[in-house]
Tab-separated table of C-alpha atoms in Angstrom:
chain	number	residue	atom	x	y	z
A	28	MET	CA	32.632	-20.683	-15.040
A	29	GLN	CA	29.475	-22.304	-16.246
A	30	LEU	CA	25.928	-21.058	-15.994
A	31	HIS	CA	22.879	-23.265	-15.997
A	32	SER	CA	20.444	-20.972	-17.758
A	33	PHE	CA	17.226	-20.841	-19.733
A	34	PHE	CA	17.071	-18.199	-22.438
A	35	ASN	CA	13.634	-16.922	-21.423
A	36	SER	CA	14.154	-16.968	-17.643
A	37	SER	CA	14.342	-13.466	-16.144
A	38	THR	CA	16.491	-14.648	-13.298
A	39	SER	CA	18.972	-16.261	-15.708
A	40	TYR	CA	18.897	-13.044	-17.743
A	41	ARG	CA	19.932	-11.056	-14.626
A	42	VAL	CA	22.983	-13.245	-14.070
A	43	ARG	CA	23.914	-13.146	-17.765
A	44	ILE	CA	23.916	-9.332	-17.601
A	45	ALA	CA	26.084	-9.370	-14.463
A	46	LEU	CA	28.589	-11.779	-16.028
A	47	ALA	CA	28.740	-9.683	-19.193
A	48	LEU	CA	29.172	-6.393	-17.293
A	49	LYS	CA	32.110	-7.936	-15.443
A	50	GLY	CA	33.575	-9.317	-18.649
A	51	LEU	CA	33.537	-12.880	-17.332
A	52	ALA	CA	33.626	-15.704	-19.852
A	53	TYR	CA	31.347	-18.665	-19.164
A	54	ASP	CA	29.764	-21.638	-20.818
A	55	THR	CA	25.996	-21.776	-21.019
A	56	LEU	CA	24.479	-25.066	-19.880
A	57	PRO	CA	20.873	-24.891	-21.075
A	58	VAL	CA	18.137	-26.078	-18.721
A	59	ASN	CA	14.774	-26.160	-20.450
A	60	ILE	CA	12.351	-25.218	-17.708
A	61	ARG	CA	9.410	-25.584	-20.090
A	62	ALA	CA	10.304	-29.268	-20.253
A	63	GLY	CA	10.875	-29.494	-16.483
A	64	GLU	CA	14.628	-30.076	-16.728
A	65	HIS	CA	15.177	-27.966	-13.571
A	66	ARG	CA	13.357	-30.659	-11.605
A	67	ALA	CA	15.444	-33.557	-12.959
A	68	ALA	CA	16.862	-35.678	-10.119
A	69	ASP	CA	20.484	-35.262	-11.194
A	70	TYR	CA	20.196	-31.479	-11.500
A	71	VAL	CA	18.532	-31.118	-8.099
A	72	ALA	CA	20.924	-33.514	-6.347
A	73	ASN	CA	24.169	-32.348	-7.910
A	74	VAL	CA	23.713	-28.818	-9.165
A	75	ASN	CA	20.897	-26.837	-7.608
A	76	PRO	CA	18.840	-28.085	-4.644
A	77	SER	CA	16.463	-25.154	-5.238
A	78	ALA	CA	15.329	-26.874	-8.474
A	79	THR	CA	15.454	-23.578	-10.334
A	80	VAL	CA	17.537	-21.702	-12.867
A	81	PRO	CA	19.993	-20.091	-12.862
A	82	ALA	CA	22.824	-21.957	-11.168
A	83	LEU	CA	26.447	-20.883	-11.337
A	84	ILE	CA	29.343	-23.327	-11.294
A	85	ASP	CA	32.641	-21.753	-10.268
A	86	GLY	CA	35.203	-24.488	-9.781
A	87	ASP	CA	33.835	-26.730	-7.041
A	88	PHE	CA	31.289	-24.173	-5.892
A	89	ARG	CA	27.711	-24.461	-7.126
A	90	LEU	CA	25.258	-21.711	-6.329
A	91	GLY	CA	21.609	-21.045	-7.105
A	92	GLN	CA	19.371	-17.968	-6.765
A	93	SER	CA	20.138	-15.006	-8.995
A	94	LEU	CA	20.607	-12.376	-6.286
A	95	ALA	CA	22.941	-14.648	-4.317
A	96	ILE	CA	24.915	-15.359	-7.485
A	97	ILE	CA	25.281	-11.670	-8.331
A	98	ASP	CA	26.382	-10.855	-4.778
A	99	TYR	CA	28.930	-13.697	-5.060
A	100	LEU	CA	30.226	-12.374	-8.377
A	101	ASP	CA	30.472	-8.891	-6.877
A	102	ARG	CA	32.734	-10.236	-4.154
A	103	THR	CA	34.853	-12.534	-6.312
A	104	HIS	CA	35.069	-10.131	-9.288
A	105	PRO	CA	34.363	-6.676	-7.849
A	106	GLU	CA	34.888	-4.613	-10.990
A	107	PRO	CA	32.572	-3.067	-11.991
A	108	ARG	CA	30.716	-3.250	-8.692
A	109	LEU	CA	26.979	-3.855	-9.112
A	110	ILE	CA	25.988	-3.569	-5.436
A	111	PRO	CA	27.559	-0.289	-4.316
A	112	LEU	CA	29.542	-0.008	-1.091
A	113	ASP	CA	28.168	3.416	-0.127
A	114	THR	CA	25.624	2.628	2.585
A	115	GLU	CA	22.672	4.719	1.417
A	116	LEU	CA	23.193	4.163	-2.312
A	117	ARG	CA	23.537	0.438	-1.656
A	118	ALA	CA	20.280	0.471	0.301
A	119	ARG	CA	18.488	2.238	-2.558
A	120	VAL	CA	19.848	-0.261	-5.091
A	121	LEU	CA	18.771	-3.238	-2.981
A	122	GLU	CA	15.373	-1.659	-2.263
A	123	LEU	CA	14.554	-1.334	-5.961
A	124	SER	CA	16.095	-4.695	-6.893
A	125	THR	CA	14.184	-6.625	-4.238
A	126	LEU	CA	10.942	-4.826	-5.069
A	127	ILE	CA	11.291	-6.376	-8.520
A	128	ALA	CA	12.715	-9.711	-7.380
A	129	CYS	CA	10.227	-10.258	-4.537
A	130	ASP	CA	7.104	-8.259	-5.379
A	131	ILE	CA	6.782	-8.519	-9.174
A	132	HIS	CA	8.708	-11.335	-10.784
A	133	PRO	CA	7.693	-14.287	-8.549
A	134	LEU	CA	4.023	-13.807	-9.348
A	135	ASN	CA	4.455	-13.990	-13.089
A	136	ASN	CA	6.957	-16.716	-13.710
A	137	LEU	CA	6.281	-19.866	-15.661
A	138	ARG	CA	5.380	-22.196	-12.784
A	139	VAL	CA	2.814	-19.748	-11.438
A	140	LEU	CA	1.186	-19.096	-14.806
A	141	ARG	CA	1.014	-22.852	-15.362
A	142	TYR	CA	-0.617	-23.385	-11.960
A	143	LEU	CA	-3.235	-20.766	-12.826
A	144	GLU	CA	-3.990	-22.611	-16.056
A	145	THR	CA	-3.849	-26.209	-14.980
A	146	GLU	CA	-5.055	-26.104	-11.359
A	147	LEU	CA	-7.268	-23.031	-11.228
A	148	LYS	CA	-8.457	-23.333	-14.862
A	149	VAL	CA	-8.327	-19.596	-15.420
A	150	THR	CA	-9.246	-18.203	-18.829
A	151	PRO	CA	-6.574	-16.657	-21.064
A	152	GLN	CA	-8.105	-13.270	-20.221
A	153	GLN	CA	-7.811	-13.929	-16.494
A	154	LYS	CA	-4.193	-15.021	-16.916
A	155	THR	CA	-3.352	-11.853	-18.815
A	156	ALA	CA	-5.168	-9.707	-16.243
A	157	TRP	CA	-3.223	-11.418	-13.441
A	158	TYR	CA	0.072	-10.783	-15.190
A	159	ARG	CA	-0.691	-7.144	-15.899
A	160	HIS	CA	-2.054	-6.494	-12.412
A	161	TRP	CA	1.203	-7.433	-10.680
A	162	VAL	CA	3.316	-5.637	-13.261
A	163	ALA	CA	1.219	-2.481	-12.834
A	164	GLN	CA	1.267	-2.602	-9.061
A	165	GLY	CA	4.995	-3.310	-8.860
A	166	MET	CA	6.117	-0.975	-11.629
A	167	ALA	CA	4.218	1.899	-10.007
A	168	GLY	CA	6.453	1.346	-6.971
A	169	VAL	CA	9.589	1.109	-9.117
A	170	GLU	CA	8.701	4.357	-10.881
A	171	ARG	CA	8.110	6.135	-7.564
A	172	LEU	CA	11.479	4.927	-6.284
A	173	LEU	CA	13.110	6.287	-9.429
A	174	GLU	CA	11.251	9.599	-9.105
A	175	ARG	CA	12.865	9.981	-5.697
A	176	SER	CA	16.415	9.109	-6.713
A	177	ASN	CA	16.889	8.737	-10.444
A	178	ALA	CA	19.081	11.204	-12.283
A	179	GLY	CA	19.757	8.910	-15.240
A	180	PRO	CA	20.898	7.471	-17.446
A	181	TRP	CA	20.905	4.392	-15.196
A	182	CYS	CA	18.579	3.797	-12.234
A	183	PHE	CA	21.020	5.349	-9.807
A	184	GLY	CA	23.354	7.550	-11.784
A	185	SER	CA	26.159	7.138	-14.234
A	186	GLN	CA	26.909	3.436	-13.739
A	187	PRO	CA	24.726	0.338	-14.007
A	188	THR	CA	23.958	-1.475	-10.753
A	189	LEU	CA	21.943	-4.457	-9.609
A	190	ALA	CA	18.876	-2.233	-9.936
A	191	ASP	CA	19.348	-2.034	-13.711
A	192	VAL	CA	20.262	-5.715	-13.841
A	193	THR	CA	16.861	-6.617	-12.349
A	194	LEU	CA	14.827	-3.884	-14.054
A	195	VAL	CA	15.773	-4.691	-17.636
A	196	PRO	CA	14.576	-8.340	-17.676
A	197	GLN	CA	11.387	-7.300	-15.869
A	198	ILE	CA	10.587	-4.644	-18.476
A	199	ALA	CA	11.475	-7.005	-21.315
A	200	ASN	CA	8.981	-9.512	-19.897
A	201	ALA	CA	6.274	-6.906	-19.474
A	202	LEU	CA	6.708	-5.722	-23.052
A	203	ARG	CA	6.533	-9.300	-24.293
A	204	MET	CA	3.205	-9.619	-22.488
A	205	ASP	CA	1.967	-6.353	-24.062
A	206	CYS	CA	1.693	-4.525	-20.750
A	207	ASP	CA	1.070	-0.778	-21.037
A	208	LEU	CA	4.183	0.806	-19.526
A	209	SER	CA	3.458	4.402	-20.515
A	210	ALA	CA	2.972	5.396	-16.877
A	211	TYR	CA	6.610	4.517	-16.097
A	212	PRO	CA	8.701	6.886	-18.246
A	213	ARG	CA	11.790	6.836	-16.007
A	214	SER	CA	11.845	3.039	-15.976
A	215	LEU	CA	11.442	2.933	-19.750
A	216	ALA	CA	14.222	5.479	-20.245
A	217	VAL	CA	16.591	3.280	-18.223
A	218	TYR	CA	15.515	0.249	-20.258
A	219	GLU	CA	16.093	2.005	-23.585
A	220	HIS	CA	19.500	3.196	-22.392
A	221	ALA	CA	20.477	-0.269	-21.204
A	222	LEU	CA	19.596	-1.978	-24.479
A	223	LYS	CA	22.354	0.028	-26.191
A	224	HIS	CA	24.965	-1.301	-23.758
A	225	PRO	CA	26.834	-4.312	-25.172
A	226	ALA	CA	26.646	-6.294	-21.898
A	227	PHE	CA	22.888	-5.915	-21.687
A	228	ALA	CA	22.557	-6.727	-25.385
A	229	ALA	CA	24.691	-9.871	-25.071
A	230	ALA	CA	22.438	-11.163	-22.306
A	231	GLU	CA	19.159	-10.831	-24.207
A	232	PRO	CA	17.118	-14.011	-24.632
A	233	GLN	CA	17.354	-14.042	-28.420
A	234	ARG	CA	21.165	-14.007	-28.224
A	235	GLN	CA	21.364	-17.207	-26.175
A	236	PRO	CA	22.419	-20.592	-27.575
A	237	ASP	CA	19.202	-22.226	-26.329
A	238	TYR	CA	16.913	-19.589	-27.832
A	239	ILE	CA	13.657	-20.895	-29.274
A	240	ALA	CA	11.814	-18.469	-31.545
B	4	MET	CA	14.790	4.322	14.812
B	5	GLN	CA	11.196	3.680	13.892
B	6	LEU	CA	9.725	0.726	12.056
B	7	HIS	CA	6.523	0.820	10.087
B	8	SER	CA	5.317	-2.704	10.687
B	9	PHE	CA	2.269	-4.939	10.707
B	10	PHE	CA	2.227	-7.633	13.337
B	11	ASN	CA	1.236	-10.390	10.932
B	12	SER	CA	3.520	-9.425	8.030
B	13	SER	CA	6.370	-11.893	7.483
B	14	THR	CA	8.582	-9.235	6.000
B	15	SER	CA	8.037	-6.978	9.045
B	16	TYR	CA	8.731	-9.999	11.256
B	17	ARG	CA	12.111	-10.494	9.546
B	18	VAL	CA	13.169	-6.931	10.290
B	19	ARG	CA	11.904	-7.117	13.868
B	20	ILE	CA	14.115	-10.190	14.414
B	21	ALA	CA	17.127	-8.413	12.907
B	22	LEU	CA	16.607	-5.331	15.091
B	23	ALA	CA	16.223	-7.494	18.190
B	24	LEU	CA	19.313	-9.596	17.399
B	25	LYS	CA	21.327	-6.399	17.107
B	26	GLY	CA	19.827	-5.035	20.299
B	27	LEU	CA	18.524	-1.908	18.578
B	28	ALA	CA	15.691	-0.007	20.230
B	29	TYR	CA	12.929	1.255	17.943
B	30	ASP	CA	9.373	2.516	18.002
B	31	THR	CA	6.768	0.486	16.166
B	32	LEU	CA	4.541	2.511	13.858
B	33	PRO	CA	1.689	0.156	13.009
B	34	VAL	CA	0.475	0.007	9.406
B	35	ASN	CA	-2.655	-2.092	9.089
B	36	ILE	CA	-2.282	-3.724	5.697
B	37	ARG	CA	-5.633	-5.479	6.107
B	38	ALA	CA	-7.189	-2.012	6.061
B	39	GLY	CA	-4.976	-0.864	3.157
B	40	GLU	CA	-3.005	1.665	5.204
B	41	HIS	CA	0.169	0.806	3.229
B	42	ARG	CA	-1.483	2.336	0.172
B	43	ALA	CA	-2.447	5.611	1.868
B	44	ALA	CA	-1.241	8.618	-0.136
B	45	ASP	CA	0.803	10.093	2.714
B	46	TYR	CA	2.556	6.809	3.479
B	47	VAL	CA	3.441	6.190	-0.162
B	48	ALA	CA	4.551	9.775	-0.792
B	49	ASN	CA	6.506	10.355	2.393
B	50	VAL	CA	7.543	7.009	3.821
B	51	ASN	CA	7.609	4.098	1.406
B	52	PRO	CA	7.121	4.499	-2.351
B	53	SER	CA	6.903	0.695	-2.587
B	54	ALA	CA	3.528	0.898	-0.775
B	55	THR	CA	4.472	-2.055	1.426
B	56	VAL	CA	5.559	-2.858	4.956
B	57	PRO	CA	8.045	-2.798	6.521
B	58	ALA	CA	9.736	0.577	6.253
B	59	LEU	CA	12.590	1.704	8.471
B	60	ILE	CA	13.125	5.309	9.504
B	61	ASP	CA	16.667	6.031	10.650
B	62	GLY	CA	17.083	9.776	11.087
B	63	ASP	CA	16.348	11.312	7.682
B	64	PHE	CA	16.716	8.011	5.856
B	65	ARG	CA	13.601	6.031	4.982
B	66	LEU	CA	13.951	2.588	3.510
B	67	GLY	CA	11.568	-0.116	2.362
B	68	GLN	CA	11.991	-3.806	1.467
B	69	SER	CA	12.986	-6.175	4.249
B	70	LEU	CA	16.160	-7.580	2.686
B	71	ALA	CA	17.429	-4.092	1.855
B	72	ILE	CA	16.672	-2.969	5.414
B	73	ILE	CA	18.528	-5.911	6.950
B	74	ASP	CA	21.534	-5.346	4.689
B	75	TYR	CA	21.453	-1.663	5.748
B	76	LEU	CA	21.312	-2.605	9.438
B	77	ASP	CA	24.186	-5.028	8.913
B	78	ARG	CA	26.315	-2.181	7.581
B	79	THR	CA	25.284	0.457	10.088
B	80	HIS	CA	25.222	-1.884	13.105
B	81	PRO	CA	27.438	-4.828	12.153
B	82	GLU	CA	27.284	-6.795	15.415
B	83	PRO	CA	26.123	-9.480	15.325
B	84	ARG	CA	26.535	-9.789	11.577
B	85	LEU	CA	23.558	-11.448	9.858
B	86	ILE	CA	24.990	-11.587	6.321
B	87	PRO	CA	28.416	-13.176	6.782
B	88	LEU	CA	31.536	-11.740	5.162
B	89	ASP	CA	33.058	-15.121	4.251
B	90	THR	CA	32.361	-15.433	0.532
B	91	GLU	CA	31.000	-18.975	0.332
B	92	LEU	CA	29.084	-18.879	3.616
B	93	ARG	CA	27.600	-15.553	2.595
B	94	ALA	CA	26.515	-17.043	-0.727
B	95	ARG	CA	24.848	-19.974	1.035
B	96	VAL	CA	23.023	-17.644	3.437
B	97	LEU	CA	21.772	-15.448	0.589
B	98	GLU	CA	20.814	-18.492	-1.496
B	99	LEU	CA	18.544	-19.861	1.207
B	100	SER	CA	17.195	-16.438	2.192
B	101	THR	CA	16.262	-15.457	-1.350
B	102	LEU	CA	14.730	-18.872	-2.025
B	103	ILE	CA	12.290	-18.023	0.776
B	104	ALA	CA	11.961	-14.325	-0.024
B	105	CYS	CA	11.518	-14.758	-3.788
B	106	ASP	CA	10.159	-18.263	-4.352
B	107	ILE	CA	7.835	-18.890	-1.400
B	108	HIS	CA	6.687	-15.823	0.467
B	109	PRO	CA	5.543	-13.597	-2.462
B	110	LEU	CA	3.013	-16.173	-3.614
B	111	ASN	CA	1.246	-16.438	-0.297
B	112	ASN	CA	1.044	-12.930	1.044
B	113	LEU	CA	-2.171	-11.087	1.776
B	114	ARG	CA	-2.553	-9.214	-1.500
B	115	VAL	CA	-2.168	-12.388	-3.528
B	116	LEU	CA	-4.607	-14.419	-1.445
B	117	ARG	CA	-7.094	-11.564	-1.726
B	118	TYR	CA	-6.685	-11.444	-5.513
B	119	LEU	CA	-7.376	-15.166	-5.692
B	120	GLU	CA	-10.579	-14.654	-3.708
B	121	THR	CA	-11.936	-11.462	-5.167
B	122	GLU	CA	-10.766	-11.584	-8.789
B	123	LEU	CA	-10.430	-15.289	-9.512
B	124	LYS	CA	-13.254	-16.344	-7.155
B	125	VAL	CA	-11.380	-19.414	-5.965
B	126	THR	CA	-12.971	-21.652	-3.353
B	127	PRO	CA	-11.522	-21.820	0.186
B	128	GLN	CA	-10.213	-25.275	-0.728
B	129	GLN	CA	-8.446	-23.906	-3.801
B	130	LYS	CA	-6.922	-21.081	-1.776
B	131	THR	CA	-5.596	-23.520	0.816
B	132	ALA	CA	-4.251	-25.813	-1.903
B	133	TRP	CA	-2.501	-22.850	-3.539
B	134	TYR	CA	-0.898	-21.856	-0.241
B	135	ARG	CA	0.267	-25.344	0.575
B	136	HIS	CA	1.551	-26.025	-2.930
B	137	TRP	CA	4.047	-23.146	-2.852
B	138	VAL	CA	5.070	-23.907	0.726
B	139	ALA	CA	5.699	-27.545	-0.169
B	140	GLN	CA	7.622	-26.747	-3.334
B	141	GLY	CA	9.735	-24.066	-1.669
B	142	MET	CA	10.323	-25.838	1.625
B	143	ALA	CA	11.548	-28.936	-0.214
B	144	GLY	CA	14.264	-26.719	-1.681
B	145	VAL	CA	15.053	-25.165	1.701
B	146	GLU	CA	15.365	-28.598	3.274
B	147	ARG	CA	17.695	-29.802	0.504
B	148	LEU	CA	19.879	-26.711	0.978
B	149	LEU	CA	20.053	-27.471	4.699
B	150	GLU	CA	20.858	-31.134	4.031
B	151	ARG	CA	23.886	-29.961	2.081
B	152	SER	CA	25.176	-27.447	4.640
B	153	ASN	CA	23.343	-27.524	7.930
B	154	ALA	CA	25.174	-28.641	11.041
B	155	GLY	CA	22.782	-26.907	13.450
B	156	PRO	CA	21.587	-25.504	15.643
B	157	TRP	CA	21.053	-22.587	13.217
B	158	CYS	CA	20.743	-22.882	9.436
B	159	PHE	CA	24.463	-22.378	8.958
B	160	GLY	CA	26.173	-23.205	12.198
B	161	SER	CA	26.476	-21.745	15.654
B	162	GLN	CA	25.176	-18.224	14.978
B	163	PRO	CA	21.895	-16.971	13.524
B	164	THR	CA	22.073	-15.351	10.096
B	165	LEU	CA	19.708	-13.848	7.557
B	166	ALA	CA	18.787	-17.418	6.634
B	167	ASP	CA	17.228	-17.992	10.055
B	168	VAL	CA	15.708	-14.509	9.992
B	169	THR	CA	13.784	-15.400	6.816
B	170	LEU	CA	13.100	-19.057	7.677
B	171	VAL	CA	11.392	-18.503	11.028
B	172	PRO	CA	8.567	-16.211	9.802
B	173	GLN	CA	8.025	-18.521	6.811
B	174	ILE	CA	7.625	-21.568	9.027
B	175	ALA	CA	5.408	-19.651	11.459
B	176	ASN	CA	3.145	-18.752	8.531
B	177	ALA	CA	3.059	-22.294	7.239
B	178	LEU	CA	2.131	-23.641	10.661
B	179	ARG	CA	-0.622	-21.037	10.972
B	180	MET	CA	-2.000	-22.325	7.680
B	181	ASP	CA	-1.800	-25.936	8.926
B	182	CYS	CA	0.747	-27.006	6.336
B	183	ASP	CA	2.277	-30.436	6.911
B	184	LEU	CA	5.967	-29.725	7.535
B	185	SER	CA	6.985	-33.220	8.633
B	186	ALA	CA	9.112	-33.672	5.504
B	187	TYR	CA	11.394	-30.812	6.581
B	188	PRO	CA	12.953	-31.929	9.884
B	189	ARG	CA	16.071	-29.794	9.595
B	190	SER	CA	14.019	-26.686	8.952
B	191	LEU	CA	11.739	-27.463	11.875
B	192	ALA	CA	14.704	-28.077	14.176
B	193	VAL	CA	16.061	-24.618	13.335
B	194	TYR	CA	12.624	-23.124	13.947
B	195	GLU	CA	12.250	-24.806	17.326
B	196	HIS	CA	15.733	-23.685	18.319
B	197	ALA	CA	15.044	-20.096	17.227
B	198	LEU	CA	11.834	-19.774	19.209
B	199	LYS	CA	13.851	-20.172	22.393
B	200	HIS	CA	16.076	-17.209	21.509
B	201	PRO	CA	14.866	-13.966	23.124
B	202	ALA	CA	15.345	-11.888	19.961
B	203	PHE	CA	13.227	-14.262	17.894
B	204	ALA	CA	10.633	-14.433	20.672
B	205	ALA	CA	10.436	-10.630	20.967
B	206	ALA	CA	9.692	-10.339	17.251
B	207	GLU	CA	6.768	-12.765	17.206
B	208	PRO	CA	3.437	-11.387	15.932
B	209	GLN	CA	1.609	-11.899	19.214
B	210	ARG	CA	4.205	-9.787	21.036
B	211	GLN	CA	3.617	-6.705	18.875
B	212	PRO	CA	1.685	-3.628	19.999
B	213	ASP	CA	-0.659	-3.854	16.985
B	214	TYR	CA	-1.445	-7.556	17.502
B	215	ILE	CA	-5.033	-8.544	16.795
B	216	ALA	CA	-6.066	-11.910	18.195
C-alpha cells in the first residue's frame, strides 16, 4: 500500500496510526499541502478527487477521507479492530471520533487558518483566539463523553479504537498551538498513554520522511 | 425512539432522512439551537454531552453525532441499509459522506457564522463569501467523486445511501444561501431525484413540528 500524506496533517496522522496499529507496511508519498500539492491537477484527477490528504492506494483502489480509509482498513485488515462490532460500544467510539472529526478539526486546519489571514485579514491574536475557541468548545464535549464512559487507559477500555486514533492528533495539534488543556484530564491521560505505544509513536509528525522542522 | 432535533439543522435533517427511509416512528423533541437550548445544563448532562443536535434516544441509550446515529440505526434496523456492506462501495459512500460532513458542513453551521459576526465583526458580504467559498470548494470535490462513480439516480446507483443522506441537506442549505450550484449537475440531479422520495420529503425542515417560517 501507499499513503499520500503530509507530516503535519492531522487526518494523515490518523491513518498513519491505523496502519501502524494493524502492522501494515506502506510507502509514504509526501504531498506538501503548504505548497498546494493536494490541488495539483494530476493528483486531483488520478489520486484524490477530494483534493485533500490523506489518500490510500491499495492495488487499483484509491481512497480519500481519513475516516473512510480507516473503515476500509478495518474491513480489509480487521485485526486489531479499530471500530468495534459491539453495537453500543461502536456507537460511542463513532460519537467521540466524529465529534473531533466534524466539530473540532475542520475549523482549525490549514486552509481555514489561511482564509482567516488572507481573506478576512484577522490579526495573529484573532487567529489564535479562533483556534483556541473551537478546541475549548470541542474538547469540553470530548471530556464529557469520556467522563460518561472512560475507564482507561484508552478512550473506551483496554484497547485502542478509532476514538484514540482521532483524539491523539487533535491533542497534539492543540498542544502545538499552546492551548490550555488542563480542564480535560481524561483526554490528556489517554494522550499520554498513547504516546508510549509504538504504533502511535511511529505515526508522529516528526517521525515522517517529509518532516520539516 | 425520540429525536432531539432542530428543523433547520443539517445534521438533524440527515438523521430524519435515515429514520424515514427505515420507516421508523419517532417523536421529535425540538431543541432550538438559535436560542442556545443545546447548551442547557440538563440537556448536556442528561442527553448529549456533545452539546449539539441531533441526539437519538432509543430506550436507555442516548447517542449524539449524526454519523454515529446513522451507523447505529444501520446496525439496529438494517433495512434498507444506508452504509453498504460491499467493501469498495462502502468506502466510496463513506468517502463522499465524510467529505460533506467534515470538509463542508462544519465551516458553515450556525455557531461558526455567529462567531464570524460577533467575534470577527465580518460584514454581511464577507459572511456570504465565506459560506460560498467552502460550498464551492467542497462541492467541486463531491462532483468529481460522482463523476468517477455515479450512474444515478442516487449517488451510488439504484438505492439511496448515506451519501445521499448527507448530500441532500448540504444542497438544501447551499440553495437557501443562494449559492450557484450550476457547476455540479450530477449533485443537483441526485438532489432533484431525492426530493421526490417520500422519506426525503418527510424530513425536510418545513415539514417539522418546530419549523419557523
